[in-house]
Each structure stands twice: as structure tokens, then as C-alpha cells.
Coordinates of C-alpha atoms in Angstrom, one line a residue:
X24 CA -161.1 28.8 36.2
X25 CA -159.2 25.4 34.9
X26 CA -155.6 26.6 33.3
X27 CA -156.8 28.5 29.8
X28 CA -154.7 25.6 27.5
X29 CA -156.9 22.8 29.4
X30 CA -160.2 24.5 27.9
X31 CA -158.7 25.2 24.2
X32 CA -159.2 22.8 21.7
X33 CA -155.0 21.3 21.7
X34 CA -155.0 22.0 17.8
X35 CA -156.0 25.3 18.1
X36 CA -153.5 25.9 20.9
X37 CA -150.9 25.0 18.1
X38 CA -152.3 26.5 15.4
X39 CA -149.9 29.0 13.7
X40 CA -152.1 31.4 12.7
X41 CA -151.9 32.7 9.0
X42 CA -149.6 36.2 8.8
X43 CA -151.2 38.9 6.5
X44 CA -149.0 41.2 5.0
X45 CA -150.3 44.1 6.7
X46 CA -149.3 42.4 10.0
X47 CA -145.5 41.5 9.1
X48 CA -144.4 45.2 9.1
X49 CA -146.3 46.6 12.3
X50 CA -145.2 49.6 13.5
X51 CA -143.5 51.0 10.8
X52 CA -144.4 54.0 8.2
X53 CA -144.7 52.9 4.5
X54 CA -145.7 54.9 1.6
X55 CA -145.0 52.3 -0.9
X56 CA -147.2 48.8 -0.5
X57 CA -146.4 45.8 -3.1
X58 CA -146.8 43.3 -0.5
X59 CA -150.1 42.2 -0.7
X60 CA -151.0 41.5 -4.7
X61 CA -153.5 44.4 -4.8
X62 CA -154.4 46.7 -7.8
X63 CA -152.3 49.8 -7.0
X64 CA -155.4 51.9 -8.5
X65 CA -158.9 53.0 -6.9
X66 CA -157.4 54.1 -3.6
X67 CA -158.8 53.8 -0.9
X68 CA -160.9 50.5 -1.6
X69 CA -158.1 49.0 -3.5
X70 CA -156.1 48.3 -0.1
X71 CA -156.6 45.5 2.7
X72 CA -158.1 46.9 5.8
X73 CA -156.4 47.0 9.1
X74 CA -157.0 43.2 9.9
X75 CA -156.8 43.9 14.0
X76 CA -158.7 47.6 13.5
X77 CA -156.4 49.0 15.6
X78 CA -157.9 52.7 15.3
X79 CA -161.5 51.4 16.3
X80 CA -160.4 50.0 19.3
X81 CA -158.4 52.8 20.7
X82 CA -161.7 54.6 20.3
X83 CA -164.0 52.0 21.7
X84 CA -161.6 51.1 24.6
X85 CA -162.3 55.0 25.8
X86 CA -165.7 54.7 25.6
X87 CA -166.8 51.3 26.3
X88 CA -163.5 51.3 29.4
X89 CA -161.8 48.6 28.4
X90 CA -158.2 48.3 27.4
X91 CA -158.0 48.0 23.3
X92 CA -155.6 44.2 23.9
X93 CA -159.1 43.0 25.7
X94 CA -161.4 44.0 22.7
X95 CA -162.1 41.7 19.5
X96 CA -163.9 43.1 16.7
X97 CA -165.9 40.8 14.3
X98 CA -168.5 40.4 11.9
X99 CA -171.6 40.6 13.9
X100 CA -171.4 39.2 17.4
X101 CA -171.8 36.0 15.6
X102 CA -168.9 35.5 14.5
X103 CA -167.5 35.9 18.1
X104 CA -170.4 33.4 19.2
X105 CA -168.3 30.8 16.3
X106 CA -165.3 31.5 17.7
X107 CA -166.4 30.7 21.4
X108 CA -167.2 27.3 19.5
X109 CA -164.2 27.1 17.4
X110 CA -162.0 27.8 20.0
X111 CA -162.7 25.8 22.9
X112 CA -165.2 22.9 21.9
X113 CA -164.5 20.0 20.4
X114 CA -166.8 18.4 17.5
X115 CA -168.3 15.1 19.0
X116 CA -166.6 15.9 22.2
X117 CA -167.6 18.6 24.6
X118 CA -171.0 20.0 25.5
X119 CA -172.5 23.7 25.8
X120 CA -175.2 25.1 28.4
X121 CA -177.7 27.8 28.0
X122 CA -180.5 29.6 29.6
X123 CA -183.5 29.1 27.7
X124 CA -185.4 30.5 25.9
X125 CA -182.5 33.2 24.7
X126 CA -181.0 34.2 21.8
X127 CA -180.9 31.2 18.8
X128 CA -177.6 31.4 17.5
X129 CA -175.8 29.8 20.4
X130 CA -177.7 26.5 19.2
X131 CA -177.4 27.2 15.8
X132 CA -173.2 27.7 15.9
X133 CA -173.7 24.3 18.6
X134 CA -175.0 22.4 16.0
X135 CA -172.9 24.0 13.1
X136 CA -169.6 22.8 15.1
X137 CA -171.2 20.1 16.1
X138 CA -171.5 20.4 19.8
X139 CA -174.0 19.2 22.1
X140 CA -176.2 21.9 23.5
X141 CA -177.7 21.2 26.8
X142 CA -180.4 24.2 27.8
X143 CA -181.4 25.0 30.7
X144 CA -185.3 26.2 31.3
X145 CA -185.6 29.9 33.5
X146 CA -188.5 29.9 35.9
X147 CA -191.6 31.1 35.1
X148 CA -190.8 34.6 36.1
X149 CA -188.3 34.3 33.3
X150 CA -185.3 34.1 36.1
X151 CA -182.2 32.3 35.6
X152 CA -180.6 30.2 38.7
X153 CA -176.8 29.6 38.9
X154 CA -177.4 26.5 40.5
X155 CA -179.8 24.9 37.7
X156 CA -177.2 25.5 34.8
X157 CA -174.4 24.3 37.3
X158 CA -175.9 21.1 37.4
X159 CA -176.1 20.5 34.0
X160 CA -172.8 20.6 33.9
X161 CA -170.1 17.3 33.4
X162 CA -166.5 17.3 32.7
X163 CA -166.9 18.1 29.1
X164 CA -169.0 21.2 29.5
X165 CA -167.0 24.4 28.1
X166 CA -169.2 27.2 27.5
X167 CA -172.2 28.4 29.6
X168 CA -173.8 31.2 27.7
X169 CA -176.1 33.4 29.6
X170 CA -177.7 36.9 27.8
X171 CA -178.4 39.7 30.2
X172 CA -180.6 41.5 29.2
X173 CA -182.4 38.6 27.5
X174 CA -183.5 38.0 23.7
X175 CA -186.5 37.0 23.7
X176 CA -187.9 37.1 27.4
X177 CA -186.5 41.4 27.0
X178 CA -184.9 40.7 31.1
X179 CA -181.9 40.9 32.7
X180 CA -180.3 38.5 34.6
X181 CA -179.6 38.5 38.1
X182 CA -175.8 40.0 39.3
X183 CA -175.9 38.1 41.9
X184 CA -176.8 34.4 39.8
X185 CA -174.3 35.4 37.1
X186 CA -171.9 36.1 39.3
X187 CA -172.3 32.6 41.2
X188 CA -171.7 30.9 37.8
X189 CA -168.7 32.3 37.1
X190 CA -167.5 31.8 40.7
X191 CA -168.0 28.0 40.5
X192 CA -167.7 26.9 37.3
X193 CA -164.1 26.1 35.7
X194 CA -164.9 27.0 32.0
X195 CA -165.9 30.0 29.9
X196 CA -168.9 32.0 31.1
X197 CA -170.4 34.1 28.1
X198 CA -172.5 37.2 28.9
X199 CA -174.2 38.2 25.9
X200 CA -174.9 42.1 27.0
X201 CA -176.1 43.1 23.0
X202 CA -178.9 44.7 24.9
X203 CA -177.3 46.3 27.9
X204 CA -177.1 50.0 26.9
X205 CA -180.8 49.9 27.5
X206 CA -180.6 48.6 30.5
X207 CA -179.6 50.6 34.3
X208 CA -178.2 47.2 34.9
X209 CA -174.5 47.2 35.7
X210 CA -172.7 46.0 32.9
X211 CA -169.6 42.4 33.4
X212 CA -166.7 44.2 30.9
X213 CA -165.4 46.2 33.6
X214 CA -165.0 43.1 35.8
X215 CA -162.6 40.9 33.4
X216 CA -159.8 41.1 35.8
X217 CA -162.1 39.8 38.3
X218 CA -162.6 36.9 36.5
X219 CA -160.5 35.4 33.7
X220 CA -163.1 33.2 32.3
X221 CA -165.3 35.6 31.6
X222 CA -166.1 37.1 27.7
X223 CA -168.7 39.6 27.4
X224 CA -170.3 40.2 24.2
X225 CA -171.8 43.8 22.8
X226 CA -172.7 45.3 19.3
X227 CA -173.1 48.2 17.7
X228 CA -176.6 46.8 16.0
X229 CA -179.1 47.9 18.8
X230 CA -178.3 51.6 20.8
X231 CA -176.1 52.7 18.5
X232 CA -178.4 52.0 15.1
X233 CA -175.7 49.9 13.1
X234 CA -177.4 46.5 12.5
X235 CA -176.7 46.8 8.6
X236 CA -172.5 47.2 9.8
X237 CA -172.3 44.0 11.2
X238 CA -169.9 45.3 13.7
X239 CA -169.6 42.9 16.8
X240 CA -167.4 43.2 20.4
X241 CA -166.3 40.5 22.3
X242 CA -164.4 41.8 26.0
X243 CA -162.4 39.2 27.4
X244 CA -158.5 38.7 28.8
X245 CA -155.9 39.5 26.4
X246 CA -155.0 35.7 26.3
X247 CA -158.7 35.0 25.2
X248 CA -158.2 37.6 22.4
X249 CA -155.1 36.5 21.6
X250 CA -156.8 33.5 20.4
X251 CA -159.6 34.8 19.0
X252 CA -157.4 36.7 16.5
X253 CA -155.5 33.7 15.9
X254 CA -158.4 31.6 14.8
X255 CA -160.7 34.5 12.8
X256 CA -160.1 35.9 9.3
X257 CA -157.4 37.6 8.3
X258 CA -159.7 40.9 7.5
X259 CA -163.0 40.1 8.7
X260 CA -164.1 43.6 9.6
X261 CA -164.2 45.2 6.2
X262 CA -162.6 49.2 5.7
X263 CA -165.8 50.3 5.3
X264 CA -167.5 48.9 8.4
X265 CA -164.5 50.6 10.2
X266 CA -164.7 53.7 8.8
X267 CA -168.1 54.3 9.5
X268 CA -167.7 53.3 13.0
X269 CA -165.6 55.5 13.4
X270 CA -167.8 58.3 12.5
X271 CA -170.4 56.6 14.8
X272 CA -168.6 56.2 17.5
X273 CA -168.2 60.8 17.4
X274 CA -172.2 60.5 17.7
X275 CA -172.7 59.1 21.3
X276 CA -175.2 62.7 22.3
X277 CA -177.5 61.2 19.5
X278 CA -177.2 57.5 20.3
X279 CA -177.9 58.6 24.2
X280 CA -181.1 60.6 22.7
X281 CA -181.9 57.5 20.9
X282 CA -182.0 55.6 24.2
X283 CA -184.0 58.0 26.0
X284 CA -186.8 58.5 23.5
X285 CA -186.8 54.9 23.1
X286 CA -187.4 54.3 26.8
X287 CA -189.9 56.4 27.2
X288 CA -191.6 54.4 24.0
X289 CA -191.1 51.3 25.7
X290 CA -193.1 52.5 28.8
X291 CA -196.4 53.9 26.4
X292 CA -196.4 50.9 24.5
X293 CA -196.1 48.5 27.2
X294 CA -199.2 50.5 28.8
X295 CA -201.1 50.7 26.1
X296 CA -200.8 46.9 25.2
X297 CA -201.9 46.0 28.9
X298 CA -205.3 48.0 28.2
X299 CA -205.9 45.9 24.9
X300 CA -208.8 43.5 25.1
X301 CA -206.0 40.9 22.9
X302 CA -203.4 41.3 25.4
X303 CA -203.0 38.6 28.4
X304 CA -199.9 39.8 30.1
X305 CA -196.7 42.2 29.2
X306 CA -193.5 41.0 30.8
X307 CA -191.0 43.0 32.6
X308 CA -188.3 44.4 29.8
X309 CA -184.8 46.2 30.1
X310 CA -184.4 46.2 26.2
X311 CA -185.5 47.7 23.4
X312 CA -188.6 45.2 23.0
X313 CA -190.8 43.1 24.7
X314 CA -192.7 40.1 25.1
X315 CA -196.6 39.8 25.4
X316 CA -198.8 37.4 25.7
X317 CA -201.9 37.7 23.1
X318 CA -205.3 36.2 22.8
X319 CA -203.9 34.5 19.5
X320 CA -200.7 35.1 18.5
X321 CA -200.7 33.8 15.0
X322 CA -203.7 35.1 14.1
X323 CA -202.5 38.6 15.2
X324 CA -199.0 37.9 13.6
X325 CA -200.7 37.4 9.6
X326 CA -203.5 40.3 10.7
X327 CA -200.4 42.9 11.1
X328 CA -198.6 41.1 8.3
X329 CA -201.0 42.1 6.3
X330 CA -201.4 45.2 7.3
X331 CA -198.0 45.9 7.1
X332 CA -196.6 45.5 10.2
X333 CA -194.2 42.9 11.2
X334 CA -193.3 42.1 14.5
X335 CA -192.0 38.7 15.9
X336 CA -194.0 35.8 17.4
X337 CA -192.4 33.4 19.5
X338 CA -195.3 31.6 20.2
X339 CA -193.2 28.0 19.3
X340 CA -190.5 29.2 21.6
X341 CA -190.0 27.2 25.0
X342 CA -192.2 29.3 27.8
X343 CA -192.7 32.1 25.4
X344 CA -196.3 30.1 24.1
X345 CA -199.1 32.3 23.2
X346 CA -196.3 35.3 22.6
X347 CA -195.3 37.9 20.1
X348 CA -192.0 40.1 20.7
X349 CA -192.4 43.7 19.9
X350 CA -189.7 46.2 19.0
X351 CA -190.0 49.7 19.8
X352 CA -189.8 51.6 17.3
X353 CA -190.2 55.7 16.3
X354 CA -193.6 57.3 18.3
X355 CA -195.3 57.2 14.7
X356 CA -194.5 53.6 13.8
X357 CA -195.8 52.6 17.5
X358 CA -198.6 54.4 17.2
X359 CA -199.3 52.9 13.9
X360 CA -198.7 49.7 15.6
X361 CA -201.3 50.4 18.3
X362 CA -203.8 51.7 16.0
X363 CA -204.5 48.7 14.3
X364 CA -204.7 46.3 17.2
X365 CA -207.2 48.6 18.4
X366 CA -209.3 47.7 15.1
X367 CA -208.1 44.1 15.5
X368 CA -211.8 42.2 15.3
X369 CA -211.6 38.6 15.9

């Protein structure tokens, strides 16, 4: 890895970062708070949040096994996906590189910071090769972002290729994992000392059944953090997002339960599309959906619309053509599902 100040952007590596009141007195007990210009009424909502959410990190660093000083919280994994962008690219300068097809806020933040965005096409098999992205590479190349398991193809990533990427290239390696808690695949946050370029990104959104929270992780070296929390929000994670991740977090039997029942979805709905006369192919998945080829994708897309039933097609995606993206949902809803492609008549 090049020396972390010659991948930050040198303003941001100046910057002063703006001091809340709630961080100027650390540490301390205080009963009485006329620091901040709030409404002393309507307790507790009347008070800033914790602007670092030093409570849900203690808690997540036990269960996720990663110190609380390597853990950013934001809103959403997005906003860590900005901050990747905010941090160490510069507008008009410096370039980005992706897998692709994957996940389409990487672009979307690229072209929002106005950064070129150079993807990178996996095989057919939907396989990613260290040495393809490598060479798209040039001195102003940053970021590589690489999701594992993978939004839309539903793979993961091989160790082995991921791990070659961040052996060889000097910049930041981001491995989106926002799906890895369905997945037997060993997971990169536990490998950060290993390598100090690395950030790892997870949510509470899929496994754990928070998507309305808008709770997002980024792992990464404390110095990585460090700037991170320099650059974001004061309070972006609100009190009540933290509060009720809190109480999620004491609910791990049920989100493991989740998992399981959801697994054993994936596998009957997976079969049951490869015996529909409508289906082409269903690709290998380690998420909670996955991709199948159909007959006619639109025309299958507005017949469930209008039945109801909305699932994704990615039929204009690159190498997804021909697709729709299905999420597993409860046994009824998938059954639901299957019942009316089996009356699908075209």
C-alpha cells in the first residue's frame, strides 16, 4: 500500500474537522447540558445523539470481532461508499475501478463526485479476475470496489482473486460484504491488520431485517476511520437508529433463524424456477436472491406487476440480459410467487 496521506485528497488531509459540542467534553459526567442550543424540554428527543455512537460499537465490535476504533457507522452503507469518494478521489482527477455488473451506487457516488469510473466485465461464469481489474489500473486509480457476495450476479468472489488485488495494488481495495451473512464464505474484516488498504463494508439492511434504519458499517484501520469521522456529519446516525440497534443487536437467535429459513427458501425457489417452462437458467447464489434468466423478462416483470408482485429485472444490466433478480422472501410470499408463473401464459 502507497503511504495513506499519498492516497487522501491533500485538503482533506488538512481539513479541521468541525467540533460538536457533545465531542469537546468526552469522557466526563454531566447532568447539566447548555452547550449545544437545544430545547431543554421533550427529553429524550430534544438532545443531539452521540455523534461517534460509541455504545453501538462496543456492541458490534463483540459481535462482528472487530475493535470499536476500526468501525464507522453511517447512514446506509452509502454514505460510507461517499466517503470512500470524498476522501480519497479527486473531482476531474483520479479514476475508480469496478467489477461489473455489481452494485449501482459505486457509479452513481463516481459520477456524483465527479470521478471517472472504469468497470471491469466478470466472465461469463460471473467470476471476477484480479488480473483484469489490475490492468485497468494507471497512476490515478484510487479505489477498486469489488462486492462479495455480488448484487446483482447473487456470487461471491474468489479469496484467492480478492486477495491478489489487494496484494498488488497500492490504493484502497473496497469489499462490499452487505450480503456475507448469507454466505459460508469467509468474511475480509478480520484480516484488516493484514492489510491496511483494505475497508470492508456491511449493513444491518439484509440478515438482520433493518433496511428502513439505514444503519451502515464500514471496517477499516483506525487511521482510515479517523478520516472518515473527520469528513462525515457531525450526527449522521440519528438517536433513534441507535437505539433500535441496540435492541437488534440482543436478537442475533432470531436473525440466525432468519438466515436458516431463508436458505432453505433460496434452495426451493431456485428448484422450482429451474422446472418452469419460462425459465432458461438459475445462476449459482450465496445471497438472499438470485438471478434467472427468463423466456421474456419484461413481459414477466409487468405480468407479476400486475399481479402484485414485484421483483427486479435487470435485463438492461451488462451480462445480466434476458434477467430478472428475485428476493427470497417468507414461504407464503414465495409460494405466491411461484404460483403465478406457473399460470404465466404467453
Amino acid at each position: 500500500m502507497k503511504p495513506l496521506q499519498e492516497l487522501v485528497r491533500p485538503n482533506i488531509w488538512k481539513l479541521a474537522p468541525y467540533s460538536s459540542a457533545r465531542n469537546e467534553y468526552a469522557g466526563k459526567e454531566a447532568r447539566v447540558f447548555l452547550d449545544a442550543n437545544e430545547n431543554p424540554y421533550n427529553a429524550p428527543y430534544n438532545r443531539y445523539p452521540d455523534p461517534l455512537q460509541t455504545e453501538l460499537k462496543a456492541q458490534l465490535a463483540k459481535i462482528k470481532n472487530v475493535p470499536a476504533e476500526n468501525i464507522f457507522l453511517g447512514n446506509g452503507s452509502d454514505e460510507a461508499i461517499d466517503l470512500v469518494y470524498r476522501v480519497f478521489c479527486r473531482p476531474g482527477v483520479d479514476n475508480v475501478v469496478a467489477i461489473e455488473p455489481t452494485y449501482g451506487m459505486y457509479k452513481v457516488c463516481a459520477d456524483t463526485n465527479d470521478v471517472s469510473y472504469r468497470p471491469v466485465q466478470l466472465d461469463a461464469h460471473y467470476a471476477m479476475h484480479a488480473d483484469s481489474l489490475l490492468r485497468s489500473c494507471d497512476k490515478h486509480t484510487k479505489v477498486i470496489w469489488i462486492c462479495s457476495p455480488n448484487n446483482p450476479t447473487g456470487n461471491n468472489m474468489a479469496v484467492e482473486e480478492i486477495e491478489g488485488v489487494l496484494r498488488q495494488f497500492g490504493g484502497i481495495v473496497v469489499v462490499d460484504e452487505a450480503y456475507g451473512d448469507f454466505s459460508s464464505a469467509p468474511v475480509f474484516r478480520t484480516r484488516l491488520q493484514e492489510f491496511p488498504n483494505l475497508i470492508v463494508l456491511n449493513t444491518l439492511s439484509k440478515a438482520w431485517g433493518c433496511a428502513a434504519l439505514r444503519l451502515g458499517m464500514a471496517f477499516a484501520s483506525k487511521d482510515i476511520i479517523d478520516l472518515f469521522n473527520k469528513v462525515k456529519y457531525p450526527y449522521n446516525v440519528n438517536l433513534l437508529t441507535q437505539q433500535h440497534a441496540l435492541e437488534m443487536l440482543n436478537e442475533r437467535e432470531n436473525v440466525e433463524k432468519w438466515v436458516t429459513i431463508l436458505l432453505q427458501e433460496r434452495t426451493r425457489l431456485m428448484r422450482a424456477f429451474i422446472d418452469l417452462p419460462v425459465c432458461e437458467q438459475v445462476y449459482p447464489s450465496d445471497a438472499n436472491f438470485f438471478l434467472a434468466k427468463m423466456t421474456d423478462a419484461q413481459a414477466i416483470y409487468d405480468y407479476l406487476v400486475e399481479k402484485g408482485i414485484i421483483v427486479r429485472n435487470r435485463t438492461r444490466v451488462t451480462l445480466c440480459q434476458g434477467c430478472l433478480r428475485i428476493t427470497i422472501g417468507t414461504k407464503t410470499e414465495n409460494s405466491e410467487l411461484m404460483g403465478a408463473l406457473r399460470q404465466y401464459n404467453p
